[in-house]
XYZ file of C-alpha atoms in Angstrom:
476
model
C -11.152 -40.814 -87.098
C -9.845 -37.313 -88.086
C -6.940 -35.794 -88.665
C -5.950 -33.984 -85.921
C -7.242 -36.715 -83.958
C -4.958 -38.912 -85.974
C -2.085 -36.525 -85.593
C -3.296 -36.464 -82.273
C -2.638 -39.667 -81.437
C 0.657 -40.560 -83.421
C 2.251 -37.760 -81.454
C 1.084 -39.407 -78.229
C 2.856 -42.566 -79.537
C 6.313 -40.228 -80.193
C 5.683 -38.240 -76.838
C 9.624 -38.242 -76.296
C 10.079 -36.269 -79.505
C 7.314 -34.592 -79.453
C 7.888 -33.040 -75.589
C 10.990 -31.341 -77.132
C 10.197 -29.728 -79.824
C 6.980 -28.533 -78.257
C 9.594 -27.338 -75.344
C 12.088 -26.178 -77.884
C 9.536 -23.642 -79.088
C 7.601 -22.794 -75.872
C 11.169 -21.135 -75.303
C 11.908 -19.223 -78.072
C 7.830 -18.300 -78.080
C 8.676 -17.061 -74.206
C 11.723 -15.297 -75.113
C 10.168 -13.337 -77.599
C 6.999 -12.112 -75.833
C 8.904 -11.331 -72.636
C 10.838 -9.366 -74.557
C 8.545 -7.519 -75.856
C 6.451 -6.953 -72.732
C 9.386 -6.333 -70.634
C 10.148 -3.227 -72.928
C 6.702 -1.726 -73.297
C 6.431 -2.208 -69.651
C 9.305 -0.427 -68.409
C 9.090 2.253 -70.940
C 5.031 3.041 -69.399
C 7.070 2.710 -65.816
C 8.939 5.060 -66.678
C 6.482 7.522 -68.069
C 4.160 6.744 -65.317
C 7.139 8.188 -62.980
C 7.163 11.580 -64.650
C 4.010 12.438 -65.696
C 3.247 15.036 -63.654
C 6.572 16.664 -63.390
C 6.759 19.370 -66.077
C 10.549 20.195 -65.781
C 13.596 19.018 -63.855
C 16.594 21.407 -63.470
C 19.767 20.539 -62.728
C 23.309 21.689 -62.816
C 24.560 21.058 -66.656
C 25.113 17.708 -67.408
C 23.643 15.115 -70.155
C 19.674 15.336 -70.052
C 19.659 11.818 -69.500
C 21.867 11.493 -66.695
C 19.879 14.356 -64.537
C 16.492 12.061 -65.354
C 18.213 9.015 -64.351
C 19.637 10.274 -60.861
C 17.203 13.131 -59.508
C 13.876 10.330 -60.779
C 14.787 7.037 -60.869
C 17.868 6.937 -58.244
C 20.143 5.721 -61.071
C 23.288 7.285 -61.256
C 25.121 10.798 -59.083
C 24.989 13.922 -60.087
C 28.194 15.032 -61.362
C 27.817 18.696 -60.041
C 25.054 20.733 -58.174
C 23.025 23.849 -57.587
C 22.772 26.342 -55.362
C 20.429 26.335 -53.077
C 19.619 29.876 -54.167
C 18.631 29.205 -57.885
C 16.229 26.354 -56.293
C 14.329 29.574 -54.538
C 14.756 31.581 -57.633
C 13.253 28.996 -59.676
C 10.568 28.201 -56.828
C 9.378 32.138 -57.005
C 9.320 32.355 -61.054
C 5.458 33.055 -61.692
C 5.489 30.907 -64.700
C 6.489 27.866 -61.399
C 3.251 26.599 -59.504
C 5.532 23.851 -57.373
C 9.087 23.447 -56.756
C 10.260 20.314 -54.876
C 14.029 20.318 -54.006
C 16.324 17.044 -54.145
C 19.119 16.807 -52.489
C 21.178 13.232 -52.467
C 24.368 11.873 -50.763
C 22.911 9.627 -47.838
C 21.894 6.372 -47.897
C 20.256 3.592 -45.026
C 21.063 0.089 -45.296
C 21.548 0.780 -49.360
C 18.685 2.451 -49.969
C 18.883 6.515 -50.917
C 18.207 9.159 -48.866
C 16.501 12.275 -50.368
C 16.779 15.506 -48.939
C 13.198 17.125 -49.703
C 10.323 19.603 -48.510
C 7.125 18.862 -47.445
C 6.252 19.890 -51.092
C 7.091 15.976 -52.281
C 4.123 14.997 -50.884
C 1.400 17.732 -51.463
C 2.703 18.390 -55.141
C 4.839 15.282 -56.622
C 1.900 13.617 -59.163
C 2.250 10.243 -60.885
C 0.472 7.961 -63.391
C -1.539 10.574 -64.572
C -2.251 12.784 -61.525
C -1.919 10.678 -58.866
C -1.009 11.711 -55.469
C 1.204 10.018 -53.269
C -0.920 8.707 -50.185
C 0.332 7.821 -46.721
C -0.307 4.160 -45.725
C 1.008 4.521 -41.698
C 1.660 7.606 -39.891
C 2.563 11.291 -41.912
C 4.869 13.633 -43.410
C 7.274 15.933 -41.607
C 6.635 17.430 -37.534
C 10.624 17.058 -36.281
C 13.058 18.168 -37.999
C 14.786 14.560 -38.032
C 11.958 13.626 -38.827
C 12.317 10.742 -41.979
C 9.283 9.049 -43.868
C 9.969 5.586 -46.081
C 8.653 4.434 -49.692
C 6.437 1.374 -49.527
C 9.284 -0.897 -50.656
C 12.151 -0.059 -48.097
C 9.639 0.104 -44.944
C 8.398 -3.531 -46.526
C 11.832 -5.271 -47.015
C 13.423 -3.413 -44.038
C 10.751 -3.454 -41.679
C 10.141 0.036 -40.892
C 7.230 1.112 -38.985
C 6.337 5.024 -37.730
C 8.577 5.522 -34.727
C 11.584 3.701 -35.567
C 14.803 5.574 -35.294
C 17.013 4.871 -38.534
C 20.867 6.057 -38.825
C 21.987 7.195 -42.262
C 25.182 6.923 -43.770
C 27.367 9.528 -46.057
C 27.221 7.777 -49.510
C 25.285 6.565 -51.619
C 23.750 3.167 -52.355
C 25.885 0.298 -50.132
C 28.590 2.318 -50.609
C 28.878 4.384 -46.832
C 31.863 6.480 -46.052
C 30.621 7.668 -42.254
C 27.116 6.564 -40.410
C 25.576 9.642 -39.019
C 25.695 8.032 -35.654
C 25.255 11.281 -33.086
C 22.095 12.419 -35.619
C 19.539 9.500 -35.200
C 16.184 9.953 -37.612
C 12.270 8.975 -36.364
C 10.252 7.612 -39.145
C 7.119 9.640 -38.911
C 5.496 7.941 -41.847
C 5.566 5.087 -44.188
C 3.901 5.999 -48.086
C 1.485 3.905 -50.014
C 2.732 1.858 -52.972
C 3.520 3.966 -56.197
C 4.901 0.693 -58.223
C 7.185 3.690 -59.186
C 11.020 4.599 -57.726
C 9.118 6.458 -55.336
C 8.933 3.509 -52.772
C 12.445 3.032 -53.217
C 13.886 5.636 -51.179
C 13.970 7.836 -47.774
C 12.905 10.973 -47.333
C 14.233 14.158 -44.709
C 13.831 17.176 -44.354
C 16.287 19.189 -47.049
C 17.728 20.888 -43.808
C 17.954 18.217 -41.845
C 20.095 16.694 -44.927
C 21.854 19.997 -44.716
C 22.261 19.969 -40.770
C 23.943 16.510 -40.873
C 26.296 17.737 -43.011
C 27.661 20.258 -41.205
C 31.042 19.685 -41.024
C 31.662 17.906 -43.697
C 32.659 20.464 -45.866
C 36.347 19.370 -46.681
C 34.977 16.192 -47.435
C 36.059 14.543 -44.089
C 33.948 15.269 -40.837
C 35.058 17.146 -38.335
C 33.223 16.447 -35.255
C 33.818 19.690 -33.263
C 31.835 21.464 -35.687
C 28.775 19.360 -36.300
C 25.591 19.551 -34.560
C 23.659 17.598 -32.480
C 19.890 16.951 -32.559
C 19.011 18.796 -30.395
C 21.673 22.144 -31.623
C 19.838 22.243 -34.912
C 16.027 22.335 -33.018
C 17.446 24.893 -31.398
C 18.602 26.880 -34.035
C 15.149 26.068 -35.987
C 12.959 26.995 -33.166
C 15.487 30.503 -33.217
C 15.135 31.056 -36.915
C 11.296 30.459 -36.632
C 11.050 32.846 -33.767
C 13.572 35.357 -35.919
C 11.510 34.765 -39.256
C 7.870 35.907 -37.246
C 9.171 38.652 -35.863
C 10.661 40.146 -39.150
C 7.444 39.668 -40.795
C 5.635 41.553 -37.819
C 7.324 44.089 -38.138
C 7.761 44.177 -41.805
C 6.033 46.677 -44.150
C 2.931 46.494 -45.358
C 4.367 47.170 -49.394
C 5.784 44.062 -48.684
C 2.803 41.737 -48.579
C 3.537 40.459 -52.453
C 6.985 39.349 -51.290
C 5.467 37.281 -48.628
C 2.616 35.905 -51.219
C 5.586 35.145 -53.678
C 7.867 32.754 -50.397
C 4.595 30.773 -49.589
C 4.446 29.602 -52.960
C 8.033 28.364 -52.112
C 7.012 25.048 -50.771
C 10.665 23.593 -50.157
C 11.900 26.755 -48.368
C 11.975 25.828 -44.261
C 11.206 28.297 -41.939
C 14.802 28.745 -41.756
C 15.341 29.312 -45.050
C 12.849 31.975 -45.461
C 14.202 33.671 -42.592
C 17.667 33.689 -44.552
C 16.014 34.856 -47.252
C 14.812 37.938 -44.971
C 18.367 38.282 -43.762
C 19.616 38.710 -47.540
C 17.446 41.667 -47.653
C 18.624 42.991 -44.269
C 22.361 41.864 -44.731
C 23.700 45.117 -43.804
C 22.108 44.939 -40.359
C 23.548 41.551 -39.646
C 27.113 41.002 -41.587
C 28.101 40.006 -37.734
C 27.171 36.797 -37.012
C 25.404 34.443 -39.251
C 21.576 34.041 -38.217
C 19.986 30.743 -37.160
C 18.638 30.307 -40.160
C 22.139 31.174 -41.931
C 23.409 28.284 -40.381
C 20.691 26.088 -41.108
C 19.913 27.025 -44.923
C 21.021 24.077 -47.541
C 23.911 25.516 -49.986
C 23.437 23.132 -52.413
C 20.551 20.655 -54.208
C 20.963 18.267 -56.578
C 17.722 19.000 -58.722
C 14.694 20.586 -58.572
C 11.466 19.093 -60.178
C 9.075 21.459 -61.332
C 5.173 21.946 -61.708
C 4.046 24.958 -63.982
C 0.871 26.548 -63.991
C 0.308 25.990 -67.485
C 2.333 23.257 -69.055
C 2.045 25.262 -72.261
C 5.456 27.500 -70.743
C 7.163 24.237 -70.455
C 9.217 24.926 -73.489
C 9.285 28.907 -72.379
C 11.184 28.102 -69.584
C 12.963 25.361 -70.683
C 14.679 27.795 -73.450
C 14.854 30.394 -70.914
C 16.722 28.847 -68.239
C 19.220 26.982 -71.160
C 20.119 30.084 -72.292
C 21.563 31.653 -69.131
C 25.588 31.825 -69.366
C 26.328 33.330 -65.931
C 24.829 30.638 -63.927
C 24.175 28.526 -66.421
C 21.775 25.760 -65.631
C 19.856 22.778 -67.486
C 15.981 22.207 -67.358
C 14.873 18.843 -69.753
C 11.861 17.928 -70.331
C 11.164 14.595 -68.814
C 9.371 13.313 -71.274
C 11.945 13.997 -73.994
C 14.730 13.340 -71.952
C 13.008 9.741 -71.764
C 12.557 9.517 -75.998
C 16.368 10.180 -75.672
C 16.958 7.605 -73.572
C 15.049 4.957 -75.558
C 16.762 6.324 -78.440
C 20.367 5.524 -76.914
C 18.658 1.614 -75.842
C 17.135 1.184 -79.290
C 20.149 -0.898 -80.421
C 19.944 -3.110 -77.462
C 16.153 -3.517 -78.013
C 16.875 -4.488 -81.555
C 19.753 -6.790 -80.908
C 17.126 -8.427 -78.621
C 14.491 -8.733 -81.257
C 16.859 -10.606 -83.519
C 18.392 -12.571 -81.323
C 14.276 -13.906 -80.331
C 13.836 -14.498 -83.604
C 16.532 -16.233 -84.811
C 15.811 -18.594 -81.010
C 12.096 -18.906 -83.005
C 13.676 -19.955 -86.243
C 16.254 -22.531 -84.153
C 12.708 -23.563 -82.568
C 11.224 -24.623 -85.800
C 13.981 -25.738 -87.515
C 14.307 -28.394 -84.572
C 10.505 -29.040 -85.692
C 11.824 -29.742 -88.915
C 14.550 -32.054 -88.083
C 12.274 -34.124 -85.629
C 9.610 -34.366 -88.569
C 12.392 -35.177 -91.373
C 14.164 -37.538 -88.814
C 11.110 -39.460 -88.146
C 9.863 -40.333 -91.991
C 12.017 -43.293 -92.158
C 10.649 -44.332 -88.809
C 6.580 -44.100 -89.681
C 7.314 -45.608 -92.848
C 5.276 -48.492 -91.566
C 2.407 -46.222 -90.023
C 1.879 -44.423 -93.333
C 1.994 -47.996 -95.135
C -1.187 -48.943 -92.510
C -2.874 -45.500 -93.402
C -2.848 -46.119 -97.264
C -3.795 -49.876 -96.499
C -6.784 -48.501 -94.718
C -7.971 -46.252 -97.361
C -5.679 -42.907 -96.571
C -4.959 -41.176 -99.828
C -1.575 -39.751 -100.602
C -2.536 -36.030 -100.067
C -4.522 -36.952 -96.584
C -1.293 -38.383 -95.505
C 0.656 -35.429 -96.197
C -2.110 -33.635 -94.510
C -1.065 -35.640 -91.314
C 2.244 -34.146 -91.074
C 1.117 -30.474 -91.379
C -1.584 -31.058 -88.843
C 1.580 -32.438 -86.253
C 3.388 -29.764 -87.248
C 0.376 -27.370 -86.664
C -0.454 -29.231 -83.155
C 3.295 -29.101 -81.918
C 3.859 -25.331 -82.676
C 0.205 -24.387 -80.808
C 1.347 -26.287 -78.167
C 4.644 -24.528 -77.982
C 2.775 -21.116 -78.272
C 0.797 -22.102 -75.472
C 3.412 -23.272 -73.109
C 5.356 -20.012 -74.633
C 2.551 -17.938 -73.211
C 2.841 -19.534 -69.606
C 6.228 -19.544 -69.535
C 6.411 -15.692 -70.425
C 3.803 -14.969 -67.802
C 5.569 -17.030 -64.739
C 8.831 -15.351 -65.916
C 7.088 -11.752 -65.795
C 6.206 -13.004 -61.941
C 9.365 -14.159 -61.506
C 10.808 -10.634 -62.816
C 8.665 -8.055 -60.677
C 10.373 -8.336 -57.754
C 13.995 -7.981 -59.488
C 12.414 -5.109 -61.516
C 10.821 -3.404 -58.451
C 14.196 -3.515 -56.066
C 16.567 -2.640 -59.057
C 14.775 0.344 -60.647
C 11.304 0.945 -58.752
C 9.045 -0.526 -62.023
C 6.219 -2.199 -61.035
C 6.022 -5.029 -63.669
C 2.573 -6.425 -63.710
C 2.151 -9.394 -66.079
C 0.054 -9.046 -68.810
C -0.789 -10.790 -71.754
C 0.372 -10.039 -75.504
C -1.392 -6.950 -77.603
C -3.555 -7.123 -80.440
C -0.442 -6.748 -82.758
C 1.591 -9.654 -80.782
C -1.445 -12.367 -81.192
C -0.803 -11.858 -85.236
C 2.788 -11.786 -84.796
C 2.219 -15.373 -82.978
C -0.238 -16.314 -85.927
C 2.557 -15.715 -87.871
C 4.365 -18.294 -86.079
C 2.354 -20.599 -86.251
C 1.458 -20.248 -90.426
C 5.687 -20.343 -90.283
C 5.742 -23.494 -88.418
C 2.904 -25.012 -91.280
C 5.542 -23.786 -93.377
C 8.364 -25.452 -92.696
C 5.921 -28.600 -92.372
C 5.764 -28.537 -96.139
C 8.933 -30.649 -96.669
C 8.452 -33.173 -94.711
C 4.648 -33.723 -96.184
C 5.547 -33.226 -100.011
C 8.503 -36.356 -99.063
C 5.859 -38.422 -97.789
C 2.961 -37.100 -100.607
C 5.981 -38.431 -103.068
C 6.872 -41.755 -100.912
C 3.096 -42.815 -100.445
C 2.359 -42.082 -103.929
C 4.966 -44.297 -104.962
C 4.663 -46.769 -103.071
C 0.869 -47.446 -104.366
C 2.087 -47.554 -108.090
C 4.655 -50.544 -107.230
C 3.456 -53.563 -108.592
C 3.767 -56.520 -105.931
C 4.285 -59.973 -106.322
């Protein structure tokens, strides 16, 4: 018989023992590879949620704090803009897409984000990717709201159902919007991004059920009704076409530069028509006055050529009057794994000192077990086993148990990723898809295993020693 079939079958005879340590080190094996994979996975989550977002602006705060809250719904934002700069920054020529955010609502602890049609003609992810519509469509009423994948999935939502938000965020709600009832016109496609984690209005409808909440309390006699703010859009539309009819004709690049504003309602560019007439109206706010967001949280921004990117990035720092901040998502990310780096290390250690536990329990199962098999290895040698194929035994066991523990390692990783996703996907909009270790992680679990052949060595020089002299004893 061979060896490993040999080692094979004494570890069937010790299958107690040999359970355990295989167990012991199918742990630490799993702890270290989900580590690892949980790390390089949600960093490409991440990435895959910005990739085709050249800038985000915000009102100043820490670069990493504006990612967090106006991407991946993490976090508030301390302070906001005005809904001006958003139209400034949507008519810069270096801009090609501007899509407004605008948070503070939330349904059944899910956020609500006030946005323009522009989300979903312009917002690109995983390399270019458009977001899709899996059941009904975008925006036709102005309460009109349209769910990510994973809220219409967990809660149910279908096109047609009427939702109520509530002021706050998360499952934190101060007021539900009760008198200001949302349809669900649509329901998007999957992302596996924070995307499907959220609602999405219209930025004045987010504005409209606001009204009245401007000392922080709301004050029913001054909020509007559904049907109030159609009215006033269906004014401010009516207002807005006949301005333009009877605009000038030296005015046609003005007009050229508001459609590339794709957040801007119709209200909105009627306000912005009223700005330039504001001597001919100072009194009585227009429909669209009344309508027109004051304030976003961020605006995400497509250029024409991302070669500007850092252009405007130092451009738009710079400004002291209004001063702003635009990051660069992808470096606001390297900043953010910079700040988790210790944690990711701590975590590396900590899985390697579990592998070192792992086959130090190897060790003491081997070394525990000598005095136990003295009789076995007294039957090899009787049978014709020399000294150094005995020894051989031990570091074949040892070499069986910590493949086996690799193995089970492996498995266990991979149901624990499944297990995972789900958390993953609710808490932070990843999609973790389990995946099996890298080139660079197969040698790091060779490694492992020549380690665990290693350690072996003790044990099999004791018995090399103990067989050997054992033969040279002379026996009456």
């Amino acid at each position: 018989m061979t060896l490993p079939g040999l080692a094979a079958r004494s570890l069937l005879n010790r299958r107690a023992s040999a359970v355990l340590t295989v167990a012991t080190i199918a742990i630490a094996i799993a702890l270290v590879v989900l580590v690892e994979q949980m790390r390089l996975q949600l960093r490409e989550g991440f990435y895959r949620s910005v990739s085709g977002t050249d800038l985000i602006v915000g009102a100043p705060t820490s670069p990493v704090q504006l990612l967090l809250f106006s991407v991946f719904g993490i976090g508030n934002p301390s302070a906001n803009l005005d809904h001006d700069r958003y139209l400034e920054l949507a008519a810069d020529p270096l801009v090609e897409w501007a899509v407004p955010i605008a948070l503070g609502d939330a349904y059944r602890g899910y956020r609500v984000v006030g946005t323009s049609a522009a989300m979903f003609e312009r917002y690109r992810y995983a390399g270019g990717r458009a977001l899709l519509f899996a059941e009904g469509a975008g925006f036709d009423d102005l309460f009109d709201a349209v769910a990510g994948a994973a809220v219409a999935r967990r809660l149910g939502l279908a096109p047609g159902d009427a939702i109520v938000l509530a002021h706050g965020g998360g499952n934190v709600s101060l007021h539900r919007h009760e008198a200001q009832p949302f349809r669900v016109s649509g329901v998007l496609a999957a992302t596996g991004t924070p995307v499907d984690q959220a609602i999405y209005i219209r930025i004045d409808a987010h504005h409209a059920v606001h009204i009245g909440w401007e000392r922080g309390m709301p004050e029913p006699a001054r909020m509007l009704d559904p049907d109030q703010a159609r009215a006033l859009l269906a004014a401010a539309a009516r207002e807005h076409d006949e301005a333009h009819e009877h605009a000038p004709e030296s005015d046609s690049n003005d007009h050229a530069t508001s459609d590339r504003i794709e957040g801007a309602s119709a209200a909105t560019a009627l306000n912005e028509h009223d700005h330039e007439d504001d001597h001919e109206h100072q009194h009585s706010p227009s429909p669209g006055a009344v309508l027109e967001p004051s304030q976003v949280s961020a605006v995400l921004l497509g250029l024409k050529t991302r070669a500007s990117a850092l252009g405007l990035q130092y451009r738009l720092n710079q400004e002291r009057e209004r001063p702003l901040l635009a990051i660069l998502p992808g470096l606001a990310l390297q900043q953010l794994w910079r700040i988790t780096g210790l944690a990711e290390q701590v975590l590396r250690v900590v899985s390697g000192l579990v592998v070192l536990a792992g086959l130090m329990g190897m060790l003491t199962a081997l070394l525990g077990s000598l005095a136990e098999r003295r009789r076995e290895m007294a039957i090899l040698r009787a049978c014709g086993a020399r000294p150094w194929q005995v020894a051989w035994l031990l570091l074949v066991e040892a070499g069986l148990l910590t493949a086996l523990g690799i193995a089970a390692g492996l498995l266990l990783a991979w149901a624990a990723q499944l297990a995972l996703a789900p958390w993953l996907l609710n808490q932070f909009g990843i999609a973790l898809a389990p995946t099996w270790p890298a080139a660079w992680q197969w040698l790091v679990l060779a490694g492992i295993w020549v380690c665990g052949l290693l350690v072996a060595l003790l044990p099999a020089v004791m018995v090399y020693r103990r067989t050997l002299n054992d033969g040279m004893q002379i026996r009456s």
